[in-house]
Amino acid sequence: MPPDPPAKPPSARSPATHDPAPGIVADGIAAAPHPAVRRLSLYLRQLEAFEAQGRHTASSRDLGRALDLGDAQVRKDLANFGSFGQPGVGYRVAELIDHLRKILGTDRTWDVVLVGAGNIGRALLAYRRFAGKGFRLGAVFDTDPKLHGQSFSGTTVQPVERIPRVVRETKIRLAILAVPAEAAQRSAELLVDAGILGILNFAPVRLQVPAHVYVNSVDLAVQLEQIAFQVNETEKA
Ligand code: NAI
């Protein structure tokens, strides 16, 4: 009898569309539940705030209180990624920041390509703080010939036909999609064919991508809906 095929790693993402993706693996660390990964960014932001306040240590309770989470939740989330912290001392802030950046992959600078140099694209290009968070918009592409050669916040718009070459040569793996809805799927395909592995999508469409590509969509209307619901409830009370 042939041997069993090797088991799929816990992070394997099977469906063709996954938004958000179900899991993540970092450097052989066992797959953690996706919400925990999302909270890692919150822990990181809070720890950076603690560090800016001059704090050297923080307990799970401190983190939980600041983020409106239970301390058990904080401990459980972080335990997914290793053993941090010491009883009676808590977490060493600087050390945990380093660990979280490593886990999230932001201990290095990621170049990102931007597709669509319209309102959103230009606003993102003008946002200087990405660099401090480990991201740099390395190239921007648009179909509008009037924009080609124009520079926004120091980055020159290139025709989309250059995407395959630029992505291949620079080995950029992340992209931001800020094109009209009807152009988004085609743009995503172009990016994926060029070698992009992660897309932050602003267009209001659910992208169909291969299983190895991670898509995260931003929808301000959904966020506003959530706030409207909460405010509605408050007004009713
Ligand atoms: P915009 O119309 O100002 O800019 C779109 C840009 O994409 C234009 O420069 C256009 O030439 C370019 N473009 C069109 N087809 C392209 C293609 N195939 N490849 C490359 N570039 C292409 O639009 P805006 O306001 O920047 O919005 C961008 C997207 O974001 C839209 O899909 C919009 O619906 C969405 N949006 C999302 C929000 C959110 O919360 N996620 C909020 C507001 C807008």
mmCIF file of N, CA, C and O in Angstrom, residues 42-43 45-50 53 55 58-71 74:
data_model
loop_
_atom_site.group_PDB
_atom_site.id
_atom_site.type_symbol
_atom_site.label_atom_id
_atom_site.label_comp_id
_atom_site.label_asym_id
_atom_site.label_seq_id
_atom_site.Cartn_x
_atom_site.Cartn_y
_atom_site.Cartn_z
ATOM 1 N N LEU A 42 -2.998 44.548 17.752
ATOM 2 C CA LEU A 42 -3.476 45.436 18.827
ATOM 3 C C LEU A 42 -2.502 45.418 19.999
ATOM 4 O O LEU A 42 -2.186 46.457 20.581
ATOM 5 N N TYR A 43 -2.025 44.199 20.349
ATOM 6 C CA TYR A 43 -1.060 44.112 21.454
ATOM 7 C C TYR A 43 0.197 44.915 21.107
ATOM 8 O O TYR A 43 0.732 45.634 21.943
ATOM 9 N N ARG A 45 0.520 47.494 19.064
ATOM 10 C CA ARG A 45 0.261 48.952 19.158
ATOM 11 C C ARG A 45 0.271 49.406 20.612
ATOM 12 O O ARG A 45 0.822 50.444 20.957
ATOM 13 N N GLN A 46 -0.366 48.600 21.485
ATOM 14 C CA GLN A 46 -0.471 48.983 22.890
ATOM 15 C C GLN A 46 0.898 48.947 23.556
ATOM 16 O O GLN A 46 1.255 49.835 24.333
ATOM 17 N N LEU A 47 1.676 47.912 23.226
ATOM 18 C CA LEU A 47 3.019 47.823 23.811
ATOM 19 C C LEU A 47 3.885 48.993 23.351
ATOM 20 O O LEU A 47 4.667 49.543 24.131
ATOM 21 N N GLU A 48 3.725 49.379 22.100
ATOM 22 C CA GLU A 48 4.478 50.545 21.602
ATOM 23 C C GLU A 48 4.063 51.806 22.369
ATOM 24 O O GLU A 48 4.889 52.661 22.680
ATOM 25 N N ALA A 49 2.765 51.888 22.683
ATOM 26 C CA ALA A 49 2.290 53.040 23.465
ATOM 27 C C ALA A 49 2.887 53.001 24.868
ATOM 28 O O ALA A 49 3.343 54.023 25.400
ATOM 29 N N PHE A 50 2.923 51.797 25.468
ATOM 30 C CA PHE A 50 3.539 51.656 26.807
ATOM 31 C C PHE A 50 5.004 52.082 26.746
ATOM 32 O O PHE A 50 5.510 52.776 27.613
ATOM 33 N N GLN A 53 5.508 55.614 26.728
ATOM 34 C CA GLN A 53 5.279 56.207 28.056
ATOM 35 C C GLN A 53 6.436 55.910 29.012
ATOM 36 O O GLN A 53 6.379 56.269 30.181
ATOM 37 N N ARG A 55 7.448 52.803 29.918
ATOM 38 C CA ARG A 55 7.255 51.595 30.733
ATOM 39 C C ARG A 55 8.135 50.458 30.235
ATOM 40 O O ARG A 55 8.291 50.255 29.027
ATOM 41 N N ALA A 58 4.904 45.128 31.433
ATOM 42 C CA ALA A 58 3.434 45.237 31.427
ATOM 43 C C ALA A 58 2.867 43.848 31.685
ATOM 44 O O ALA A 58 3.432 42.850 31.214
ATOM 45 N N SER A 59 1.800 43.774 32.444
ATOM 46 C CA SER A 59 1.181 42.475 32.702
ATOM 47 C C SER A 59 0.083 42.216 31.672
ATOM 48 O O SER A 59 -0.329 43.121 30.945
ATOM 49 N N SER A 60 -0.387 40.974 31.644
ATOM 50 C CA SER A 60 -1.496 40.660 30.735
ATOM 51 C C SER A 60 -2.726 41.484 31.133
ATOM 52 O O SER A 60 -3.542 41.851 30.299
ATOM 53 N N ARG A 61 -2.800 41.792 32.441
ATOM 54 C CA ARG A 61 -3.919 42.594 32.914
ATOM 55 C C ARG A 61 -3.841 44.031 32.363
ATOM 56 O O ARG A 61 -4.844 44.589 31.922
ATOM 57 N N ASP A 62 -2.616 44.578 32.373
ATOM 58 C CA ASP A 62 -2.424 45.936 31.825
ATOM 59 C C ASP A 62 -2.846 45.980 30.355
ATOM 60 O O ASP A 62 -3.554 46.888 29.923
ATOM 61 N N LEU A 63 -2.370 44.955 29.625
ATOM 62 C CA LEU A 63 -2.693 44.919 28.193
ATOM 63 C C LEU A 63 -4.193 44.738 27.987
ATOM 64 O O LEU A 63 -4.814 45.411 27.171
ATOM 65 N N GLY A 64 -4.753 43.809 28.760
ATOM 66 C CA GLY A 64 -6.185 43.528 28.641
ATOM 67 C C GLY A 64 -7.022 44.757 28.958
ATOM 68 O O GLY A 64 -7.952 45.088 28.215
ATOM 69 N N ARG A 65 -6.657 45.429 30.047
ATOM 70 C CA ARG A 65 -7.424 46.626 30.446
ATOM 71 C C ARG A 65 -7.399 47.683 29.358
ATOM 72 O O ARG A 65 -8.406 48.284 29.010
ATOM 73 N N ALA A 66 -6.199 47.898 28.813
ATOM 74 C CA ALA A 66 -6.051 48.945 27.803
ATOM 75 C C ALA A 66 -6.840 48.621 26.540
ATOM 76 O O ALA A 66 -7.268 49.520 25.813
ATOM 77 N N LEU A 67 -7.032 47.324 26.296
ATOM 78 C CA LEU A 67 -7.674 46.938 25.030
ATOM 79 C C LEU A 67 -9.079 46.376 25.241
ATOM 80 O O LEU A 67 -9.680 45.845 24.302
ATOM 81 N N ASP A 68 -9.550 46.459 26.473
ATOM 82 C CA ASP A 68 -10.882 45.961 26.764
ATOM 83 C C ASP A 68 -10.998 44.452 26.528
ATOM 84 O O ASP A 68 -11.964 43.956 25.957
ATOM 85 N N LEU A 69 -9.956 43.737 26.949
ATOM 86 C CA LEU A 69 -9.953 42.277 26.817
ATOM 87 C C LEU A 69 -9.635 41.680 28.179
ATOM 88 O O LEU A 69 -8.998 42.335 29.009
ATOM 89 N N GLY A 70 -10.042 40.434 28.385
ATOM 90 C CA GLY A 70 -9.704 39.779 29.640
ATOM 91 C C GLY A 70 -8.230 39.413 29.668
ATOM 92 O O GLY A 70 -7.636 39.161 28.611
ATOM 93 N N ASP A 71 -7.630 39.369 30.878
ATOM 94 C CA ASP A 71 -6.199 39.029 30.924
ATOM 95 C C ASP A 71 -5.956 37.585 30.487
ATOM 96 O O ASP A 71 -4.927 37.272 29.893
ATOM 97 N N VAL A 74 -5.570 37.573 26.783
ATOM 98 C CA VAL A 74 -4.244 38.060 26.372
ATOM 99 C C VAL A 74 -3.215 36.935 26.517
ATOM 100 O O VAL A 74 -2.445 36.658 25.588
#
